[in-house]
């Protein structure tokens, strides 16, 4: 029946210790120990013992009798199970049909149904395998596989025979059912032989392009002994696979061994690869160009991809043109490793052509189309992402969102850090601090530790109104205050600004004073906001000395700082300081409105200057600056 049976009680008798149940698609078969002829078979109505040459019960140790409810077993006392006969030697499928013309194969195929009809059901297995061989010889893989399946369903003993396993695997491979082919060809009961190596190698090559299967290349000449219809199905693809993998000698031998098959499109593609290997580039280009416009889909797809490489090597197209040609080859063959390989090569060519955005888009589309390849594609995705981010022409907003959307932080890379710092500065110029914050928070855990990204994150957080977050970023991610050069100055300025926003004016001033003349400008603003005019004037004077040394004429920013310095000194009622500033800078101020304003401040006295109004205007200017910062 369809349900499994417990054979423990039956196996207690030594004569039936080897009894086993074999599952079948529509039921099960009971296999008893003894010669192969003693196996019971099942038809739609009953269990049957094969007639004619069944061994006597005494030879088996048991007898089989039909009953209305099935079969009965009666043991022969004192008899145990006889050893099973050795498995029959592997017969090479198609060996008896090698060299037969197609007409003879068709005649053989037409004669088999009549022979099957005249043969008892229990004895049809060998004939059905012969039918499968004939169908396989005619290149009919699906029909041959069906014949093998029917044979093993009628006679379960055949399922374990190497000949049936090899026929099942070969037929499934020819039918394009690679998983079923691998299951049969990898069965450990399939004996090793050159023919087994040939079919296993064909399956492996079809699955992943590998030709390193043991004994495969040595067994390829066996294909030339097969009937012509089967050679026409196998030889072109085998020759192309061998040529693509660099096995030139084996591919050339196959092409020379069958002129008819060598004229087929895939075989001509193999011939084009051999031309290329021999240095005949012009002839190879002509061959592949002809196939690229042909009707054979497989040959056209291979030729399109190879033609792009040939023309790139010949210099007739550049990397961008080769990438476009490779992308045109993608739709010609969909859904397997070859499509993935073409996509990866096209992305590689896009990177060579300095088109990282196109490469990244293609790789992202490849991951979406082949999610099972995500692990393999991730390194290439990261490389393309780095290239896109590092491209100065890339849109900073798009790049910030790309980095922020990464499922995991990008790997540590000094060039990436530099690119992200540049993007953050561009976002600051566009007054988009939130975009910069999201990007830098994602990238900071894997930064190279130079402090660049932490400082820029703090600056973006300050611009976004998060002074507390900025101070925390600086304390945990920028390596403390000991940063060299410009990045150290920016870190100190960011810390001072964060402390000032949090109300720690003294702490902010201490950071700026520690920075020296480079922090004097910000220190002057901070002291002026606290109405410490003398301190603000001293700080701004130090800043002006650093920003405008020498005796050259002052530029516009330096003139504005000079005017503010004069105002601070006037507010501090420091006439001596005003006189010194006038002596030092008046000759460097070009004549005009600005010079007149500076002269009025420098020459004025506390009695003649409207100090309350000046204080009011400075406070108003500062309030306006704070409002603008809040609106950002």
XYZ file of C-alpha atoms in Angstrom:
632
model
C 0.000 0.000 0.000
C 0.947 3.665 0.025
C 1.841 3.646 3.721
C 5.101 2.262 5.013
C 5.044 -1.081 6.830
C 6.977 -2.218 9.885
C 9.130 -5.118 8.736
C 10.751 -5.785 12.118
C 8.707 -8.922 12.788
C 9.279 -10.256 9.265
C 13.041 -9.725 9.509
C 13.334 -11.867 12.647
C 13.450 -14.902 10.386
C 16.939 -15.355 8.914
C 15.466 -16.121 5.522
C 13.791 -12.692 5.388
C 16.378 -10.594 7.229
C 17.095 -8.623 4.074
C 13.480 -7.740 3.234
C 12.926 -4.058 2.396
C 10.236 -1.712 1.166
C 10.952 0.338 -1.984
C 8.746 3.438 -2.345
C 7.153 3.965 -5.756
C 5.219 6.952 -7.116
C 1.863 5.073 -6.775
C 2.611 2.632 -3.960
C 5.484 0.463 -2.834
C 7.399 -2.686 -3.731
C 8.478 -5.416 -1.321
C 11.993 -6.632 -2.087
C 12.860 -10.082 -0.686
C 16.348 -11.553 -0.308
C 17.445 -13.895 -3.057
C 18.070 -13.737 -6.785
C 16.783 -10.732 -8.621
C 13.988 -12.721 -10.258
C 12.333 -13.272 -6.895
C 11.435 -9.569 -6.470
C 7.702 -8.975 -6.474
C 6.206 -6.419 -8.844
C 2.920 -4.593 -8.607
C 0.361 -3.915 -11.309
C -2.716 -1.713 -10.733
C -4.680 -4.629 -9.180
C -2.307 -7.003 -7.385
C 1.180 -8.078 -6.390
C 2.797 -10.481 -8.833
C 5.751 -12.809 -8.848
C 7.454 -12.813 -12.276
C 6.405 -16.002 -14.117
C 8.496 -18.531 -15.927
C 11.930 -18.721 -14.367
C 11.186 -18.020 -10.702
C 13.447 -20.097 -8.403
C 11.956 -22.918 -6.411
C 10.980 -22.098 -2.820
C 13.666 -24.385 -1.488
C 16.295 -22.338 -3.261
C 14.995 -19.115 -1.749
C 14.099 -20.178 1.767
C 10.460 -19.052 1.276
C 7.524 -19.483 -1.085
C 5.088 -16.858 -2.397
C 1.382 -17.534 -2.865
C -1.296 -15.195 -4.157
C -4.353 -14.623 -1.932
C -7.509 -12.486 -2.317
C -5.908 -9.911 0.005
C -2.412 -9.809 -1.479
C 0.385 -12.371 -1.120
C 1.410 -14.894 1.524
C 4.945 -15.952 2.388
C 5.679 -19.477 3.593
C 9.144 -20.304 4.886
C 11.122 -23.369 3.897
C 12.475 -24.743 7.214
C 16.191 -24.809 7.590
C 16.809 -22.521 4.656
C 18.292 -19.063 4.887
C 18.596 -16.339 2.301
C 20.962 -16.967 -0.580
C 23.569 -14.339 -1.442
C 22.421 -11.839 -4.027
C 23.886 -12.028 -7.480
C 26.543 -9.483 -8.336
C 25.323 -6.325 -10.113
C 25.483 -6.600 -13.894
C 28.428 -4.809 -15.489
C 27.843 -1.274 -16.736
C 26.758 -1.254 -20.337
C 27.644 1.946 -22.105
C 24.399 3.576 -23.263
C 24.270 4.032 -27.009
C 27.216 1.666 -27.530
C 25.075 -0.681 -29.627
C 23.634 2.254 -31.558
C 26.884 4.053 -32.331
C 27.332 4.786 -35.996
C 23.718 4.061 -36.961
C 22.200 6.630 -39.321
C 19.150 8.561 -38.231
C 16.866 6.445 -40.459
C 18.015 3.233 -38.742
C 17.482 4.831 -35.313
C 13.970 5.852 -36.278
C 13.211 2.328 -37.522
C 14.502 0.900 -34.251
C 12.372 3.331 -32.298
C 9.212 2.425 -34.271
C 9.763 -1.305 -33.687
C 10.061 -1.057 -29.909
C 6.387 -0.315 -29.045
C 5.275 -3.561 -30.665
C 7.906 -5.515 -28.755
C 6.859 -3.852 -25.531
C 3.221 -4.738 -26.121
C 4.132 -8.402 -26.670
C 6.273 -8.598 -23.523
C 4.852 -9.338 -20.033
C 4.750 -6.244 -17.838
C 7.293 -7.617 -15.398
C 9.837 -8.101 -18.161
C 9.493 -4.779 -19.982
C 12.194 -2.918 -18.051
C 15.150 -3.758 -20.333
C 13.072 -2.928 -23.415
C 12.058 0.425 -21.952
C 15.723 1.203 -21.265
C 16.470 0.282 -24.879
C 13.722 2.695 -25.906
C 15.298 5.388 -23.698
C 18.668 4.771 -25.374
C 17.130 5.115 -28.813
C 15.339 8.338 -27.903
C 18.545 9.704 -26.387
C 20.439 8.760 -29.551
C 17.873 10.773 -31.515
C 18.533 13.792 -29.279
C 15.130 13.603 -27.561
C 16.073 14.194 -23.923
C 12.652 14.710 -22.343
C 11.189 11.647 -24.113
C 14.166 9.511 -23.092
C 13.840 10.632 -19.467
C 10.153 9.690 -19.482
C 11.027 6.203 -20.791
C 13.594 5.698 -18.008
C 11.113 6.836 -15.363
C 8.459 4.450 -16.686
C 10.938 1.565 -16.708
C 12.010 2.117 -13.092
C 8.391 2.586 -11.984
C 7.428 -0.790 -13.472
C 10.550 -2.570 -12.236
C 12.095 -0.924 -9.141
C 15.188 -3.122 -9.433
C 16.281 -1.026 -12.403
C 16.455 2.192 -10.354
C 19.686 1.008 -8.729
C 21.347 -0.236 -11.910
C 24.238 1.930 -13.170
C 22.955 1.730 -16.720
C 19.562 3.154 -15.756
C 21.171 5.838 -13.572
C 23.427 6.987 -16.381
C 20.549 6.998 -18.862
C 18.392 8.973 -16.403
C 21.128 11.567 -15.833
C 22.010 11.909 -19.513
C 18.366 12.241 -20.563
C 17.645 14.846 -17.849
C 20.723 16.826 -18.888
C 19.691 16.781 -22.528
C 16.201 17.927 -21.467
C 17.691 20.899 -19.585
C 16.712 19.595 -16.128
C 20.051 20.131 -14.432
C 19.001 19.380 -10.854
C 17.543 16.000 -11.872
C 20.614 15.262 -13.981
C 22.963 15.992 -11.089
C 20.923 13.793 -8.745
C 21.265 10.778 -11.057
C 24.856 11.366 -12.159
C 26.121 11.956 -8.614
C 24.535 8.741 -7.322
C 27.317 6.656 -5.678
C 25.915 3.501 -7.299
C 26.897 4.844 -10.711
C 30.116 3.061 -11.576
C 33.161 5.050 -12.661
C 33.856 4.888 -16.377
C 34.882 7.249 -19.185
C 31.239 7.635 -20.166
C 30.259 8.491 -16.602
C 33.053 11.078 -16.504
C 31.813 12.528 -19.802
C 28.238 13.046 -18.650
C 29.228 14.258 -15.207
C 31.555 16.769 -16.823
C 28.844 17.906 -19.227
C 26.501 18.502 -16.300
C 29.127 20.388 -14.305
C 30.043 22.526 -17.311
C 26.399 23.366 -17.919
C 25.868 24.272 -14.257
C 28.860 26.507 -13.553
C 31.210 26.388 -16.527
C 33.710 24.151 -14.744
C 35.621 21.646 -16.904
C 37.862 20.351 -14.118
C 35.676 17.326 -13.337
C 37.867 14.265 -12.962
C 38.461 12.503 -16.276
C 36.153 14.808 -18.204
C 38.555 16.278 -20.731
C 40.093 12.871 -21.409
C 36.633 11.430 -22.057
C 35.465 14.085 -24.554
C 36.554 12.061 -27.652
C 33.949 9.455 -26.635
C 31.302 11.907 -27.844
C 32.447 11.358 -31.436
C 31.276 7.719 -31.199
C 27.706 8.754 -30.457
C 25.001 8.845 -33.165
C 24.897 11.983 -35.289
C 21.615 13.427 -33.863
C 23.004 13.286 -30.332
C 26.373 14.687 -31.436
C 24.542 17.616 -33.035
C 22.941 18.371 -29.658
C 26.052 17.987 -27.515
C 29.154 18.695 -29.564
C 28.643 22.429 -30.303
C 27.916 23.299 -26.677
C 30.764 21.113 -25.430
C 33.225 22.621 -27.906
C 32.128 26.147 -26.950
C 32.453 25.401 -23.247
C 35.899 23.883 -23.666
C 37.101 26.777 -25.829
C 35.759 29.388 -23.398
C 37.551 27.621 -20.540
C 40.834 27.500 -22.438
C 40.838 23.771 -23.390
C 41.768 24.569 -26.990
C 43.130 21.164 -28.003
C 40.042 19.237 -26.898
C 37.717 21.786 -28.556
C 39.666 21.632 -31.823
C 39.590 17.809 -31.805
C 35.813 17.787 -31.426
C 35.317 20.293 -34.235
C 37.602 18.293 -36.518
C 35.802 15.057 -35.709
C 32.344 16.056 -36.984
C 32.144 18.483 -39.879
C 28.352 18.609 -39.813
C 28.184 19.520 -36.121
C 31.098 21.940 -36.541
C 28.983 23.993 -38.947
C 26.341 24.688 -36.269
C 26.312 28.172 -34.651
C 27.692 27.262 -31.223
C 30.471 25.232 -32.829
C 31.312 28.222 -35.028
C 31.528 30.334 -31.870
C 34.049 27.809 -30.542
C 35.951 28.084 -33.839
C 36.000 31.874 -33.418
C 37.517 31.474 -29.950
C 40.186 29.207 -31.408
C 40.905 31.834 -34.072
C 41.293 34.435 -31.347
C 43.643 32.163 -29.372
C 45.743 31.677 -32.507
C 46.126 35.437 -32.942
C 43.760 35.770 -35.921
C 41.866 38.665 -34.348
C 40.349 40.004 -37.565
C 38.976 36.577 -38.532
C 37.667 36.072 -34.983
C 35.862 39.429 -35.088
C 34.266 38.525 -38.419
C 33.141 35.137 -37.098
C 31.615 36.566 -33.932
C 30.037 39.504 -35.792
C 28.244 37.056 -38.097
C 26.972 35.005 -35.161
C 25.885 38.173 -33.301
C 23.259 38.793 -35.996
C 22.219 35.137 -36.325
C 19.066 33.390 -35.186
C 20.611 30.973 -32.671
C 19.904 32.644 -29.320
C 22.681 30.962 -27.353
C 25.339 31.570 -29.997
C 24.171 35.166 -30.479
C 24.436 35.935 -26.761
C 27.933 34.460 -26.497
C 29.070 36.204 -29.683
C 27.801 39.622 -28.547
C 29.775 39.394 -25.318
C 32.938 38.127 -26.998
C 32.695 40.707 -29.774
C 32.728 43.507 -27.215
C 35.943 42.128 -25.709
C 37.575 41.654 -29.119
C 36.797 45.186 -30.264
C 38.004 46.617 -26.949
C 41.290 44.722 -27.281
C 41.622 45.867 -30.906
C 41.100 49.501 -29.888
C 38.065 50.051 -32.096
C 35.958 50.913 -29.018
C 36.850 52.247 -25.567
C 35.806 50.887 -22.178
C 32.526 52.829 -22.252
C 31.663 51.432 -25.689
C 32.571 47.920 -24.562
C 30.331 48.335 -21.504
C 27.412 49.392 -23.705
C 28.007 46.412 -26.011
C 28.204 44.038 -23.037
C 24.965 45.420 -21.627
C 23.275 44.829 -24.987
C 24.281 41.163 -24.659
C 22.534 40.778 -21.290
C 18.931 40.454 -22.597
C 20.057 37.882 -25.186
C 20.473 35.208 -22.495
C 18.686 35.450 -19.180
C 18.553 33.690 -15.862
C 21.818 31.822 -15.271
C 25.477 32.280 -14.376
C 26.260 33.630 -17.834
C 23.916 36.573 -17.361
C 25.520 37.285 -14.000
C 28.991 37.099 -15.567
C 28.026 39.570 -18.301
C 26.523 41.961 -15.805
C 29.667 41.873 -13.675
C 31.896 42.423 -16.683
C 29.770 45.345 -17.866
C 30.001 46.914 -14.391
C 33.765 46.411 -14.403
C 33.998 48.147 -17.769
C 31.872 51.040 -16.472
C 34.348 51.524 -13.637
C 37.235 51.470 -16.113
C 35.403 54.125 -18.132
C 35.114 56.345 -15.027
C 31.354 55.825 -14.897
C 30.929 54.566 -11.326
C 27.274 55.595 -11.021
C 26.330 53.419 -14.015
C 28.371 50.535 -12.588
C 26.668 50.812 -9.206
C 23.186 50.960 -10.762
C 23.916 47.816 -12.799
C 25.228 45.936 -9.759
C 22.240 46.958 -7.643
C 19.921 45.702 -10.389
C 21.911 42.446 -10.511
C 21.463 41.880 -6.774
C 17.718 42.484 -7.153
C 17.507 40.009 -10.054
C 19.796 37.393 -8.443
C 19.372 37.646 -4.646
C 21.143 34.309 -4.211
C 24.311 35.986 -5.527
C 24.219 38.790 -2.930
C 27.161 37.406 -0.969
C 29.324 37.123 -4.067
C 28.326 40.549 -5.351
C 28.811 42.469 -2.098
C 32.559 43.172 -2.561
C 31.879 44.500 -6.058
C 28.987 46.589 -4.769
C 31.236 48.105 -2.109
C 33.934 48.887 -4.670
C 31.414 50.595 -6.945
C 29.928 52.512 -4.007
C 33.356 53.763 -2.983
C 34.043 54.834 -6.550
C 30.738 56.714 -6.763
C 31.230 58.448 -3.423
C 34.789 59.408 -4.332
C 33.740 60.899 -7.682
C 33.917 64.721 -7.326
C 31.207 65.062 -9.967
C 28.664 63.085 -7.937
C 25.655 64.888 -6.461
C 26.443 65.401 -2.747
C 22.829 64.944 -1.652
C 22.488 61.690 -3.588
C 25.806 60.440 -2.214
C 24.849 61.289 1.357
C 21.619 59.339 1.000
C 23.452 56.442 -0.643
C 25.874 56.120 2.272
C 23.111 56.514 4.848
C 21.078 53.757 3.147
C 23.863 51.154 3.287
C 22.738 48.067 5.250
C 26.123 48.013 7.004
C 28.824 50.691 7.303
C 31.251 50.860 4.420
C 34.664 49.273 5.112
C 37.456 51.450 6.524
C 39.214 53.344 3.778
C 41.203 56.571 3.954
C 40.068 57.609 0.477
C 36.447 57.061 1.500
C 36.929 59.240 4.575
C 38.359 62.016 2.431
C 35.445 61.747 0.001
C 32.868 61.828 2.805
C 34.572 64.853 4.347
C 34.377 66.626 0.994
C 30.684 65.739 0.655
C 30.014 66.996 4.197
C 31.659 70.337 3.370
C 29.541 70.641 0.212
C 26.392 69.884 2.196
C 27.393 72.559 4.710
C 27.694 75.008 1.846
C 24.194 74.024 0.725
C 22.940 74.431 4.333
C 21.761 70.792 4.504
C 23.087 69.704 7.911
C 20.535 66.913 8.395
C 21.734 65.086 5.273
C 25.318 65.387 6.498
C 24.405 64.122 9.983
C 22.675 60.987 8.622
C 25.595 60.210 6.306
C 28.344 60.778 8.842
C 26.643 58.848 11.623
C 26.519 55.800 9.336
C 30.126 56.154 8.215
C 31.805 57.172 11.490
C 31.977 53.673 13.139
C 34.211 52.419 10.315
C 36.272 55.558 9.723
C 40.053 55.290 9.712
C 40.249 57.217 12.983
C 41.804 60.448 11.737
C 39.089 62.575 13.344
C 37.989 64.219 10.096
C 34.530 62.667 10.040
C 33.903 63.207 13.763
C 34.709 66.918 13.485
C 32.507 67.333 10.452
C 29.683 65.432 12.159
C 29.968 67.790 15.133
C 29.877 70.810 12.799
C 26.763 69.411 11.080
C 25.101 68.744 14.442
C 25.850 72.304 15.522
C 24.327 73.639 12.314
C 21.297 71.455 13.004
C 20.940 72.889 16.528
C 22.216 69.829 18.422
C 25.026 71.311 20.538
C 24.879 68.505 23.108
C 25.224 65.836 20.383
C 28.116 67.767 18.842
C 29.987 67.909 22.149
C 29.438 64.175 22.681
C 30.709 63.417 19.170
C 33.844 65.475 19.765
C 34.584 63.842 23.091
C 34.116 60.269 21.834
C 35.032 60.246 18.174
C 37.704 62.822 17.391
C 40.644 61.615 19.434
C 40.480 64.440 21.973
C 41.804 67.891 21.273
C 45.221 66.806 19.986
C 44.509 66.943 16.273
C 47.026 68.526 13.931
C 46.646 71.341 11.459
C 43.370 72.553 10.051
C 41.285 69.690 11.423
C 42.557 70.466 14.931
C 41.555 74.141 14.522
C 38.092 73.138 13.291
C 37.670 70.736 16.190
C 38.484 73.457 18.731
C 36.143 75.927 17.053
C 33.350 73.342 17.020
C 33.880 72.530 20.694
C 33.888 76.210 21.617
C 30.683 76.814 19.670
C 28.993 73.814 21.326
C 30.006 74.969 24.806
C 28.823 78.488 24.116
C 25.421 77.240 22.888
C 25.111 75.150 26.050
C 25.866 78.224 28.209
C 29.446 77.341 29.153
C 30.960 80.649 28.035
C 34.026 80.324 30.236
C 34.749 76.825 28.894
C 34.313 78.018 25.335
C 36.643 80.951 25.903
C 39.236 78.628 27.438
C 39.185 76.395 24.339
C 39.591 79.392 22.047
C 42.410 80.909 24.100
C 44.215 77.549 24.018
C 43.928 77.663 20.257
C 45.922 80.919 20.177
C 45.720 83.463 17.361
C 43.762 80.990 15.193
C 40.878 81.130 17.666
C 41.091 84.864 18.246
C 38.381 85.791 15.773
C 35.776 83.525 17.368
C 36.946 84.529 20.831
C 36.415 88.176 19.930
C 32.836 87.453 18.858
C 32.143 85.548 22.067
C 33.573 88.279 24.317
C 31.703 90.942 22.385
C 28.439 89.074 22.936
C 29.232 89.241 26.669
C 29.993 92.983 26.228
C 33.610 92.458 27.254
C 34.777 95.110 24.810
C 38.346 95.264 25.950
C 38.755 91.499 25.785
C 37.004 91.378 22.415
C 39.280 94.115 21.073
C 42.429 92.315 22.267
C 41.335 89.044 20.699
C 40.319 90.657 17.415
C 43.610 92.573 17.258
C 45.526 89.263 17.573
C 43.330 87.747 14.898
C 43.899 90.673 12.553
C 47.660 90.382 12.939
C 47.453 86.736 11.926
C 44.996 87.277 9.062
C 46.631 90.412 7.578
C 50.359 90.504 8.361
C 52.790 92.819 6.664
C 52.080 96.217 5.123
C 49.964 95.340 2.091
C 46.557 96.917 1.531
C 43.789 95.204 3.503
C 41.280 93.070 1.644
C 37.535 93.310 2.298
C 37.357 90.761 5.203
C 40.359 92.379 6.901
C 38.798 95.875 6.524
C 35.584 94.608 8.164
C 37.599 93.156 11.053
C 39.480 96.461 11.371
C 36.234 98.417 11.592
C 34.922 96.051 14.286
C 38.230 96.385 16.168
C 37.894 100.169 16.148
C 34.314 99.855 17.391
C 35.308 97.539 20.240
C 38.124 99.894 21.294
C 35.760 102.844 21.180
C 33.202 100.989 23.285
C 35.980 100.126 25.736
C 36.951 103.836 25.676
C 40.517 102.854 24.878
C 41.886 105.965 23.184
C 45.443 104.737 23.347
C 44.432 101.522 21.616
C 42.545 103.460 18.938
C 45.582 105.580 18.253
C 47.807 102.528 17.905
C 45.381 100.840 15.541
C 45.071 103.970 13.441
C 48.821 104.273 13.182
C 49.223 100.594 12.268
C 46.391 100.194 9.763
C 45.291 103.595 8.412
C 47.966 103.605 5.650
C 46.727 100.177 4.520
C 43.099 101.216 4.078
C 42.240 102.405 0.532
C 40.533 105.767 0.251
C 36.757 105.712 0.210
C 33.705 105.289 2.393
C 35.290 102.559 4.481
C 38.364 104.686 5.183
C 36.139 107.549 6.283
C 34.183 105.316 8.680
C 37.384 103.933 10.179
C 38.811 107.438 10.572
C 35.650 108.604 12.311
C 35.883 105.749 14.823
C 39.618 106.086 15.331
C 39.563 109.852 15.756
C 36.471 110.033 17.913
C 36.359 110.523 21.628
C 33.995 109.032 24.151
C 32.137 112.307 24.164
C 31.626 112.568 20.431
C 30.788 108.861 19.732
C 27.200 107.746 20.140
C 28.216 104.676 22.168
C 24.710 103.552 23.189
C 23.594 103.565 19.582
C 26.741 101.667 18.539
C 26.093 99.053 21.228
C 22.476 98.756 20.084
C 23.454 98.255 16.438
C 26.026 95.566 17.350
C 23.457 93.757 19.496
C 20.894 93.966 16.686
C 23.352 92.558 14.200
C 24.130 89.676 16.550
C 20.435 88.924 17.113
C 19.840 88.846 13.365
C 22.687 86.342 12.982
C 21.141 84.099 15.660
C 17.747 84.225 13.931
C 19.308 83.236 10.603
C 21.089 80.334 12.314
C 17.793 79.148 13.816
C 16.027 79.318 10.436
C 18.667 77.027 8.928
